[in-house]
Structure formats: structure tokens, C-alpha cells
Coordinates of N, CA, C and O in Angstrom, one line a residue:
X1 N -13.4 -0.6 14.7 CA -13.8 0.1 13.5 C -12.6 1.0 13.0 O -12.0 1.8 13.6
X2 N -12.4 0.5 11.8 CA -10.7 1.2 11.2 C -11.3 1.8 9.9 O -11.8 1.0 9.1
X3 N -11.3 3.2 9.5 CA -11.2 3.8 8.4 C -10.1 4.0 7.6 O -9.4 4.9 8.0
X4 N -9.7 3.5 6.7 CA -8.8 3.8 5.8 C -8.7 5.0 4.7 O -9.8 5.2 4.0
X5 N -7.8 5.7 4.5 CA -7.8 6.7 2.7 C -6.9 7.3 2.8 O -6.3 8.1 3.5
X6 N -6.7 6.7 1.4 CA -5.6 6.5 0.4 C -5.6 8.2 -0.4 O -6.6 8.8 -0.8
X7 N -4.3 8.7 -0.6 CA -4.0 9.7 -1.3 C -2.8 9.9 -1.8 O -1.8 9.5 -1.2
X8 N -2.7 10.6 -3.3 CA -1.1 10.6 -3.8 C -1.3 9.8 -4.9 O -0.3 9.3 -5.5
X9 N -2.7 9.5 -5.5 CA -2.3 9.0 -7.0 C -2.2 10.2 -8.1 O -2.3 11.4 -7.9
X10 N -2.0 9.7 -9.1 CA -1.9 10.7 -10.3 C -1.0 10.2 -11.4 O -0.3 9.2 -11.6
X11 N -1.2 11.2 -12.0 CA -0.4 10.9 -13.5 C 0.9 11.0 -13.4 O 1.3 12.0 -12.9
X12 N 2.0 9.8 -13.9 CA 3.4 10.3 -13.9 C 3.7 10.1 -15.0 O 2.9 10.1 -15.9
X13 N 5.0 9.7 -15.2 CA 5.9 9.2 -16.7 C 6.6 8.1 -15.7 O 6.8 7.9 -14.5
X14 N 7.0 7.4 -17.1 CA 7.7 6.3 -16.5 C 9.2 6.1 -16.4 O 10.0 5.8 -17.3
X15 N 9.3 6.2 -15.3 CA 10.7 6.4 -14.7 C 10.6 7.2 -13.3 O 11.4 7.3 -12.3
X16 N 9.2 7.9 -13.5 CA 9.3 8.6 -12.1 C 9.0 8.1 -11.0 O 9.2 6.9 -10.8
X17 N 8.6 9.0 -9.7 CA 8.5 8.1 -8.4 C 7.1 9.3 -7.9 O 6.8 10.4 -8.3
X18 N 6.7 8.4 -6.9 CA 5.1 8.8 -6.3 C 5.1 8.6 -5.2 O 5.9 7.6 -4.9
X19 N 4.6 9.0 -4.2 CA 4.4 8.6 -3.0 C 2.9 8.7 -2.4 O 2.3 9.7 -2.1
X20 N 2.5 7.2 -2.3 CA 1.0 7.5 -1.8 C 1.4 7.1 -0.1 O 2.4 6.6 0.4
X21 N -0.1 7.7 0.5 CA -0.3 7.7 1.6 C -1.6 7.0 2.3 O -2.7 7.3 1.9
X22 N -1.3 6.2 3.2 CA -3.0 6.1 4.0 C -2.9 6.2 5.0 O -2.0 5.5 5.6
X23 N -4.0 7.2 5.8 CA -4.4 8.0 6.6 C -5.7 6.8 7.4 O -6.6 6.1 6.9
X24 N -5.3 6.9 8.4 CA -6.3 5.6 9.6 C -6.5 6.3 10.5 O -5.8 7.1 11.0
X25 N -8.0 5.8 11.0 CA -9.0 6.8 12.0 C -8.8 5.6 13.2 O -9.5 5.8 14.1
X26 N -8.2 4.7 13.4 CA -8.0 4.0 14.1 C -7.3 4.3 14.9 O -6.1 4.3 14.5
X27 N -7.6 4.5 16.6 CA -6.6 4.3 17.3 C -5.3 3.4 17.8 O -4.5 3.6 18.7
X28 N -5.4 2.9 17.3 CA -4.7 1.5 17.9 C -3.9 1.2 16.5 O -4.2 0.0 16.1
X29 N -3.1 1.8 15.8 CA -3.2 1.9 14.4 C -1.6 0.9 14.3 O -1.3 0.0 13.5
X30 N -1.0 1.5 15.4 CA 0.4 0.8 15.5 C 0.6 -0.5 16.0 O 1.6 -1.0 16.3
X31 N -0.7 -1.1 16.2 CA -1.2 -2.2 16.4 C -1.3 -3.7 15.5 O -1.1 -4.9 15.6
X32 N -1.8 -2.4 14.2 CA -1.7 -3.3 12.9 C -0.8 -3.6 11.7 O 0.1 -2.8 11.3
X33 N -0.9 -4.5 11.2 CA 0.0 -4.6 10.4 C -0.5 -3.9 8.8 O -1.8 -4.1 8.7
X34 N -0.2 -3.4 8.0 CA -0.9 -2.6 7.1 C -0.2 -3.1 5.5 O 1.0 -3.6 5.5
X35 N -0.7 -3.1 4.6 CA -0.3 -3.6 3.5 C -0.8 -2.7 2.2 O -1.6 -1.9 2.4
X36 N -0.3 -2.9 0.9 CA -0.8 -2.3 0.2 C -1.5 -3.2 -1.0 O -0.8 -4.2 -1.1
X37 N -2.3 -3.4 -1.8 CA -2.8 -3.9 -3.1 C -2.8 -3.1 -3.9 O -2.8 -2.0 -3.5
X38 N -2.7 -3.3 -5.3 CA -3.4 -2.8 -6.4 C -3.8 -3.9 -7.3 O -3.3 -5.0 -7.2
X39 N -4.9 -3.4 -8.2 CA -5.6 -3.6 -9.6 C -5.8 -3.3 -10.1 O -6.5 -2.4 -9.9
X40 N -5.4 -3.7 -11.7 CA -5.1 -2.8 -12.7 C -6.4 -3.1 -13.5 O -7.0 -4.1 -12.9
X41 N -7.0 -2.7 -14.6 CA -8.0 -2.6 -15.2 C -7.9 -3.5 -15.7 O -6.9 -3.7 -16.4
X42 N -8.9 -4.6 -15.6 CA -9.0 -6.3 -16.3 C -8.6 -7.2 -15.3 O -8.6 -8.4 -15.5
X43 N -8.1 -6.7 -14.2 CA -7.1 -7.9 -13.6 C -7.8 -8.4 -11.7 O -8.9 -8.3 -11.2
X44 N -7.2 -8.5 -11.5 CA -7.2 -9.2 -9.9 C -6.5 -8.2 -9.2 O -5.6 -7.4 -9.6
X45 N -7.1 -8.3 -7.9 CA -6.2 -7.5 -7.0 C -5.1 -8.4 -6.6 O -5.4 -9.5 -6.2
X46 N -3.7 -8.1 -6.6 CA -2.6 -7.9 -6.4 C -1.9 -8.1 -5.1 O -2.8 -7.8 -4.3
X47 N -1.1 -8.3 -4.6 CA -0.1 -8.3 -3.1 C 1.0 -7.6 -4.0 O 1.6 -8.1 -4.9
X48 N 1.2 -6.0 -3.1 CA 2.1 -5.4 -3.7 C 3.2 -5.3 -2.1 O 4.4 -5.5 -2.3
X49 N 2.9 -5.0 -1.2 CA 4.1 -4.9 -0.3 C 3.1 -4.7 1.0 O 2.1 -4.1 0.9
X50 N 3.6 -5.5 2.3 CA 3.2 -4.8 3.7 C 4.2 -4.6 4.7 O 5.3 -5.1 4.5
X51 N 3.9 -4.0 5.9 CA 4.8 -3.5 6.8 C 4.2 -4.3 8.1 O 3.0 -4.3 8.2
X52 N 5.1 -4.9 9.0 CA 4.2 -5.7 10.1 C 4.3 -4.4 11.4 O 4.3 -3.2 11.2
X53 N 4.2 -4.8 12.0 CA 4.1 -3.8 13.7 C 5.3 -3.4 14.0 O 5.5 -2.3 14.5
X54 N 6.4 -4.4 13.7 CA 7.7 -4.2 14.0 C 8.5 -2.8 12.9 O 9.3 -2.0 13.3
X55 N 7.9 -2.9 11.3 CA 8.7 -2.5 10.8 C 9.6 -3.2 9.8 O 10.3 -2.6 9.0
X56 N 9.3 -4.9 9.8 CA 9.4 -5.6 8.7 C 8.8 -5.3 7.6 O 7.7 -4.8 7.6
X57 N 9.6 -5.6 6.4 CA 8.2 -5.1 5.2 C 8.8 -6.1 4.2 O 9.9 -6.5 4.0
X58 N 7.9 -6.4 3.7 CA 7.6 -7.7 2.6 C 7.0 -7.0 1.3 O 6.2 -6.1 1.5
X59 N 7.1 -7.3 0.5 CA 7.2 -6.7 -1.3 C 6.8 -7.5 -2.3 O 7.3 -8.7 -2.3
X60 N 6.2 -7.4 -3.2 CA 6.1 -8.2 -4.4 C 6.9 -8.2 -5.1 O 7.5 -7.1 -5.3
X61 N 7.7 -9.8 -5.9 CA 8.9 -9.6 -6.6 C 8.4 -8.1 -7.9 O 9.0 -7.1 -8.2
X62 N 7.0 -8.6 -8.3 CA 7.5 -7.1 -9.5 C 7.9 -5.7 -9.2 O 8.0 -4.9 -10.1
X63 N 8.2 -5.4 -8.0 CA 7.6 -4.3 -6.7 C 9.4 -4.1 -5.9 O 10.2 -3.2 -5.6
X64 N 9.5 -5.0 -5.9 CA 10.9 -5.3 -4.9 C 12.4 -4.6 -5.6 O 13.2 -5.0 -6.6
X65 N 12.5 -3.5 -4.8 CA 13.8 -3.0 -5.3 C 13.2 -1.4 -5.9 O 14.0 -0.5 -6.3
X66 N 12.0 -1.3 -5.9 CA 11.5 -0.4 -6.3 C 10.5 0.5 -5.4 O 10.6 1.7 -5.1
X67 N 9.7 -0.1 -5.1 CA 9.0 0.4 -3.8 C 9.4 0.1 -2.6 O 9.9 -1.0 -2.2
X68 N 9.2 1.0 -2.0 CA 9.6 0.7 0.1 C 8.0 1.5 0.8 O 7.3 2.4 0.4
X69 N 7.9 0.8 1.6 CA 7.0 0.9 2.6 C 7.3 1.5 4.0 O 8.3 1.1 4.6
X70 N 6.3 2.5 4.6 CA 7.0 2.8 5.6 C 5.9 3.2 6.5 O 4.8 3.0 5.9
X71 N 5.8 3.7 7.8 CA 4.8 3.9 8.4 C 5.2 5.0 9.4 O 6.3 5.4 9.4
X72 N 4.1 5.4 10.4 CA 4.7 6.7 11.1 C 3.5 6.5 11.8 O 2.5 7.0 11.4
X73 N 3.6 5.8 12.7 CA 2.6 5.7 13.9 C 2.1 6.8 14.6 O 0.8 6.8 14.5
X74 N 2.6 7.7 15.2 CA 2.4 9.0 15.4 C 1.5 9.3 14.4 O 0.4 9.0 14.9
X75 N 1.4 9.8 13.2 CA 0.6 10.5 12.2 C -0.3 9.3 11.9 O -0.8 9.4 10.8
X76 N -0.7 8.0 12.7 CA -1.6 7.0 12.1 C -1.5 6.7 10.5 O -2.4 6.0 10.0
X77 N -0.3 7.2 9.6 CA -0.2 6.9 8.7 C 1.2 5.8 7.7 O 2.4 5.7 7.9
X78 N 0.3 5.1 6.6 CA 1.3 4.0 6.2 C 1.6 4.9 4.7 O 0.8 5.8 4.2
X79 N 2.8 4.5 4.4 CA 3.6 5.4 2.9 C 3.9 4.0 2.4 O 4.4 3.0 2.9
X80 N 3.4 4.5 0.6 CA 4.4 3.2 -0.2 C 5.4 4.3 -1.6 O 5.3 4.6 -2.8
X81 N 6.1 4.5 -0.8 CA 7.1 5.3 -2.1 C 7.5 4.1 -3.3 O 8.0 3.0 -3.2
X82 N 7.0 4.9 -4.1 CA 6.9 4.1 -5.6 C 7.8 4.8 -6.3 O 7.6 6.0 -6.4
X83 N 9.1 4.2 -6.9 CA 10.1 5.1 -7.7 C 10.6 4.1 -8.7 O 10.5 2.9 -8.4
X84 N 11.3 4.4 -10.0 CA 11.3 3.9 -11.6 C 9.9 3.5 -12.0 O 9.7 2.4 -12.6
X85 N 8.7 4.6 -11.6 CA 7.6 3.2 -12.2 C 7.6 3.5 -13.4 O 8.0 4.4 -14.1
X86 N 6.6 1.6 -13.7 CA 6.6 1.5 -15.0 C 5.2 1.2 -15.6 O 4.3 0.6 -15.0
X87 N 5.0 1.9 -17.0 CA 3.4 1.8 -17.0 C 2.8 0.0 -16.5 O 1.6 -0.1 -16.1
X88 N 3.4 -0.7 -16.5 CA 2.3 -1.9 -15.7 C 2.0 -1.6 -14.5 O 1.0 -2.1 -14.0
X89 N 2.9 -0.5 -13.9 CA 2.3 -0.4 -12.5 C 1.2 0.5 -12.5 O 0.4 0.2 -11.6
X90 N 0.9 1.3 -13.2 CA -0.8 1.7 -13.7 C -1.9 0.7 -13.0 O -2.2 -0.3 -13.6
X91 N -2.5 1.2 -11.5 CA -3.7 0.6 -11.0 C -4.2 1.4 -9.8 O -3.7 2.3 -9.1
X92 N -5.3 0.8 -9.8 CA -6.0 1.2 -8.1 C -5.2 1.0 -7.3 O -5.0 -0.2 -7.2
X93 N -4.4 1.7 -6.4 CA -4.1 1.1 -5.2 C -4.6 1.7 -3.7 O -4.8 2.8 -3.2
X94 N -4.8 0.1 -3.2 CA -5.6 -0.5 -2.0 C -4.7 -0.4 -0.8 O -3.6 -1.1 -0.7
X95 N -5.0 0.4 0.4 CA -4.2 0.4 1.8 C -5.1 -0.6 2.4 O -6.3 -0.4 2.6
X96 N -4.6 -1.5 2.6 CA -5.3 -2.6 3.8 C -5.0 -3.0 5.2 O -3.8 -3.1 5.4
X97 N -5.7 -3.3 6.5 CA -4.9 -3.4 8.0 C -5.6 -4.3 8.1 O -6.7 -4.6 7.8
X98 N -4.6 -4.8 8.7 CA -4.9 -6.3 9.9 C -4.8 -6.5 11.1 O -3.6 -6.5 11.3
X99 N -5.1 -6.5 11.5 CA -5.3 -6.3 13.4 C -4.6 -7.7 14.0 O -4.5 -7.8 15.2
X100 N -4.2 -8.8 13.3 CA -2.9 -10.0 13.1 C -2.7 -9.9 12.1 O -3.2 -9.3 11.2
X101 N -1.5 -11.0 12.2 CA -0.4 -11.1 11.5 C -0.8 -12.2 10.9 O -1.1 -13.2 11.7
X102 N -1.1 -12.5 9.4 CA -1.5 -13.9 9.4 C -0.7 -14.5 7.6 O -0.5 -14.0 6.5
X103 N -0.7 -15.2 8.0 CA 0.3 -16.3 7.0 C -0.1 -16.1 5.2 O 0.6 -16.0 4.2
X104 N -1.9 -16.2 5.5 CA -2.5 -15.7 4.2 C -2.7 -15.1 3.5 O -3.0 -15.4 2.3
X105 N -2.3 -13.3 4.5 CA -1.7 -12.4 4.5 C -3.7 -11.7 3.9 O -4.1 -11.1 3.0
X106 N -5.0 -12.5 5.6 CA -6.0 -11.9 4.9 C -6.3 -10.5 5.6 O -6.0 -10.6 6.8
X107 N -6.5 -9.8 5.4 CA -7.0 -7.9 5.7 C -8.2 -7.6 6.4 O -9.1 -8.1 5.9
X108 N -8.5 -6.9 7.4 CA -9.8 -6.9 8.2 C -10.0 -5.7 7.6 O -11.3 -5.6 7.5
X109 N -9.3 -4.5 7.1 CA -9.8 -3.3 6.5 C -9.8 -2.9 6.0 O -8.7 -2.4 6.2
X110 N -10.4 -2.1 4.5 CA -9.7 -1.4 3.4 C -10.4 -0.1 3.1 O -11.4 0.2 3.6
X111 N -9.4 0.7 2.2 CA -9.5 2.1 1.6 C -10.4 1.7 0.8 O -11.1 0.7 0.8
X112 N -10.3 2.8 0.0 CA -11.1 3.2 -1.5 C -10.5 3.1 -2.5 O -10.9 3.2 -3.7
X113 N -8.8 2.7 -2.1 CA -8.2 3.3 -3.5 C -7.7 4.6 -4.1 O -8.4 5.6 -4.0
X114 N -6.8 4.7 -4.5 CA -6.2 6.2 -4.8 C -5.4 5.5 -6.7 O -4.6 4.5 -6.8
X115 N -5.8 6.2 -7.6 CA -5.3 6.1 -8.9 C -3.9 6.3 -9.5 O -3.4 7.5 -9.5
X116 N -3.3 5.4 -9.9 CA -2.1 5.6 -10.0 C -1.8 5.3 -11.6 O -1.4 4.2 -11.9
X117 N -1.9 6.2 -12.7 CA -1.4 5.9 -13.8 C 0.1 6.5 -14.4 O 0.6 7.7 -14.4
X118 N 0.6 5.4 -15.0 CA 1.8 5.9 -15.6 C 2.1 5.9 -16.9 O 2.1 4.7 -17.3
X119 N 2.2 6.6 -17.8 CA 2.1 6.9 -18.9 C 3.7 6.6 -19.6 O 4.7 6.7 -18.9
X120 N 3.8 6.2 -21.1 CA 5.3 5.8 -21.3 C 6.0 7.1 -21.8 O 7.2 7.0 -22.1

């Protein structure tokens, strides 16, 4: 049983940078591979970037070159620093963990969500 929550949304401008966070009650935390989603209002949830066990991290091309992912085993927590955003990046975003590694890239756990709007 893995608790997820997400913190660090809010209002920015666009060009700025944000840093959300998720916080896991799971022991075994560096175990998983953790990922991030978002959804923007009207739309689908998203594959925005994940980090494997190692420290690999994989990105969405709209995402790539802009966000980095990072994690801190110790503090059981995953970071997605978001910098130049742009108002499309305005959505829910979703911390997700996987307990494998899997090709489909499907998620055994999720947050709530933390709000991330960017204004022009």
C-alpha cells in the first residue's frame, strides 16, 4: 500500500519555473519507479516524464528540455522542476509509482493531483 501527494502547484506567468513535489508513505519507495502525468481541462491524461530506480528519466517531447525529474530516496520523495512554462502546461498534475518497470509505462499508484496554472 503506497500513498501518494502531490504539492507545489500554483499560479505562475509564463516563462517561469515551479517545482512540484510527491511525498510517498511507502517504504520501499526506492524500489519504484515513479512518473509524472498531467490533465488539462477537456483533455486526457498525459505521459509527462518518469524516473526508473536507477535514476534514468524519460520526458515528453512537449516537456523535454524543459522539465527534469528527480528523486531523493532518503526523503521518499520524487521532484518534477518545471521551468519556461507555458500556458498549455496549465493542468492537474499526477505523481504515479510502479513497483516494475513496464514497457506500457502502466502505474500501480496515484496522488490527487496538485494544480498547476500558467497564465500569459
Amino acid at each position: 500500500q503506497v500513498q501518494l501527494v502531490e504539492s507545489g502547484g500554483g499560479l505562475v506567468q509564463a516563462g517561469d519555473s515551479l517545482r512540484l513535489s510527491c511525498a510517498s508513505s511507502g517504504r520501499a519507495f526506492s524500489s519504484y519507479a515513479m512518473a509524472w502525468f498531467r490533465q488539462a481541462p477537456g483533455k486526457e491524461r498525459e505521459f509527462v516524464g518518469a524516473i526508473r530506480r536507477s535514476g534514468t528519466t524519460y520526458y515528453a517531447d512537449s516537456v523535454k528540455g524543459r522539465f527534469i525529474i528527480s528523486r531523493d530516496n532518503a526523503k521518499n520523495t520524487v521532484f518534477l522542476q518545471m521551468n519556461s512554462l507555458k500556458p498549455e502546461d496549465t493542468a492537474v498534475y499526477y505523481c504515479a509509482a510502479a513497483s516494475a518497470w513496464r514497457s506500457s509505462g502502466g502505474m500501480d499508484y496515484w496522488g490527487k493531483g496538485t494544480l498547476v496554472t500558467v497564465s500569459s
